[in-house]
Amino acid sequence: MSTLHLVNRPPERGDGLAAALRVAAPGDAVLLLEDGVYAAARGTEGATLLAGRDASVTLHVLEPDLRARGLAGRLVEDAEAVDDAGFVALAVVHGRTASWS
């Protein structure tokens, strides 16, 4: 069973993203939400961390949080924006969730 890793802070405010990426297994997914969406902006420390992840670990960003922070159009190439229904779908598909901050 795969895991959905929820990260709500950027690397500048905690090591949650780095920790999540260390334990993420092939087939897992990372969902950035709240201030965690800053990690997916091109040119950031978070973008560098995300570029080094296992290619089979998918990256998702919660769209309402992305828009609220003015980051639309600034995401790393392989990030997929999802709405609230997409968040629920990811949780169902992956079966387990782990929260990181």
Tab-separated table of C-alpha atoms in Angstrom, residues 9-91:
chain	number	residue	atom	x	y	z
A	9	ARG	CA	5.744	24.006	5.359
A	10	PRO	CA	8.524	25.022	2.980
A	11	PRO	CA	12.094	23.823	3.695
A	12	GLU	CA	12.987	27.247	5.056
A	13	ARG	CA	10.567	26.661	7.958
A	14	GLY	CA	11.209	23.011	8.787
A	15	ASP	CA	12.623	19.740	7.563
A	16	GLY	CA	9.284	18.057	6.788
A	17	LEU	CA	9.791	17.991	3.022
A	18	ALA	CA	13.301	16.554	3.294
A	19	ALA	CA	12.096	13.931	5.781
A	20	ALA	CA	9.128	12.984	3.608
A	21	LEU	CA	11.339	12.597	0.557
A	22	ARG	CA	13.815	10.441	2.508
A	23	VAL	CA	11.140	7.897	3.426
A	24	ALA	CA	8.944	8.098	0.319
A	25	ALA	CA	8.883	4.773	-1.476
A	26	PRO	CA	8.322	4.131	-5.177
A	27	GLY	CA	4.651	4.709	-5.961
A	28	ASP	CA	4.100	7.179	-3.106
A	29	ALA	CA	2.918	10.754	-3.663
A	30	VAL	CA	3.761	14.091	-2.075
A	31	LEU	CA	1.040	16.725	-1.704
A	32	LEU	CA	2.160	20.232	-0.815
A	33	LEU	CA	-0.478	22.298	0.963
A	34	GLU	CA	-0.766	25.493	2.990
A	35	ASP	CA	2.665	27.219	3.008
A	36	GLY	CA	4.232	23.988	1.753
A	37	VAL	CA	3.247	25.035	-1.777
A	38	TYR	CA	6.163	27.487	-1.766
A	39	ALA	CA	8.485	24.462	-2.052
A	40	ALA	CA	7.229	23.794	-5.579
A	41	ALA	CA	8.080	27.259	-6.914
A	42	ARG	CA	10.877	27.222	-9.483
A	43	GLY	CA	14.236	28.418	-8.173
A	44	THR	CA	13.610	27.666	-4.498
A	45	GLU	CA	15.356	25.369	-2.042
A	46	GLY	CA	12.251	23.193	-2.152
A	47	ALA	CA	12.456	22.868	-5.928
A	48	THR	CA	16.023	21.614	-5.552
A	49	LEU	CA	14.922	19.004	-2.996
A	50	LEU	CA	12.010	17.930	-5.188
A	51	ALA	CA	14.252	17.537	-8.244
A	52	GLY	CA	16.263	14.903	-6.352
A	53	ARG	CA	13.294	12.697	-5.458
A	54	ASP	CA	12.668	9.226	-6.853
A	55	ALA	CA	11.001	9.681	-10.253
A	56	SER	CA	8.165	7.328	-9.276
A	57	VAL	CA	7.123	9.593	-6.368
A	58	THR	CA	4.531	11.939	-7.828
A	59	LEU	CA	4.246	15.591	-6.832
A	60	HIS	CA	0.946	17.398	-6.274
A	61	VAL	CA	0.122	20.911	-5.065
A	62	LEU	CA	-3.205	21.968	-3.564
A	63	GLU	CA	-4.570	24.494	-6.053
A	64	PRO	CA	-6.505	26.757	-3.644
A	65	ASP	CA	-3.337	27.219	-1.551
A	66	LEU	CA	-1.294	27.789	-4.692
A	67	ARG	CA	-3.637	30.522	-5.931
A	68	ALA	CA	-3.903	32.141	-2.485
A	69	ARG	CA	-0.124	32.604	-2.473
A	70	GLY	CA	0.135	33.901	-6.039
A	71	LEU	CA	2.249	31.005	-7.307
A	72	ALA	CA	0.208	29.969	-10.344
A	73	GLY	CA	2.527	29.635	-13.327
A	74	ARG	CA	5.668	29.428	-11.180
A	75	LEU	CA	5.669	25.697	-10.365
A	76	VAL	CA	8.361	23.170	-11.121
A	77	GLU	CA	7.591	21.298	-14.309
A	78	ASP	CA	6.314	17.998	-12.915
A	79	ALA	CA	4.003	19.381	-10.203
A	80	GLU	CA	0.304	18.670	-10.689
A	81	ALA	CA	-2.176	21.119	-9.179
A	82	VAL	CA	-5.190	19.405	-7.598
A	83	ASP	CA	-8.408	20.782	-6.141
A	84	ASP	CA	-10.073	19.554	-2.955
A	85	ALA	CA	-11.703	16.639	-4.801
A	86	GLY	CA	-8.283	15.700	-6.161
A	87	PHE	CA	-6.911	15.732	-2.609
A	88	VAL	CA	-9.605	13.274	-1.552
A	89	ALA	CA	-8.925	11.094	-4.603
A	90	LEU	CA	-5.206	10.958	-3.761
A	91	ALA	CA	-6.017	9.923	-0.183
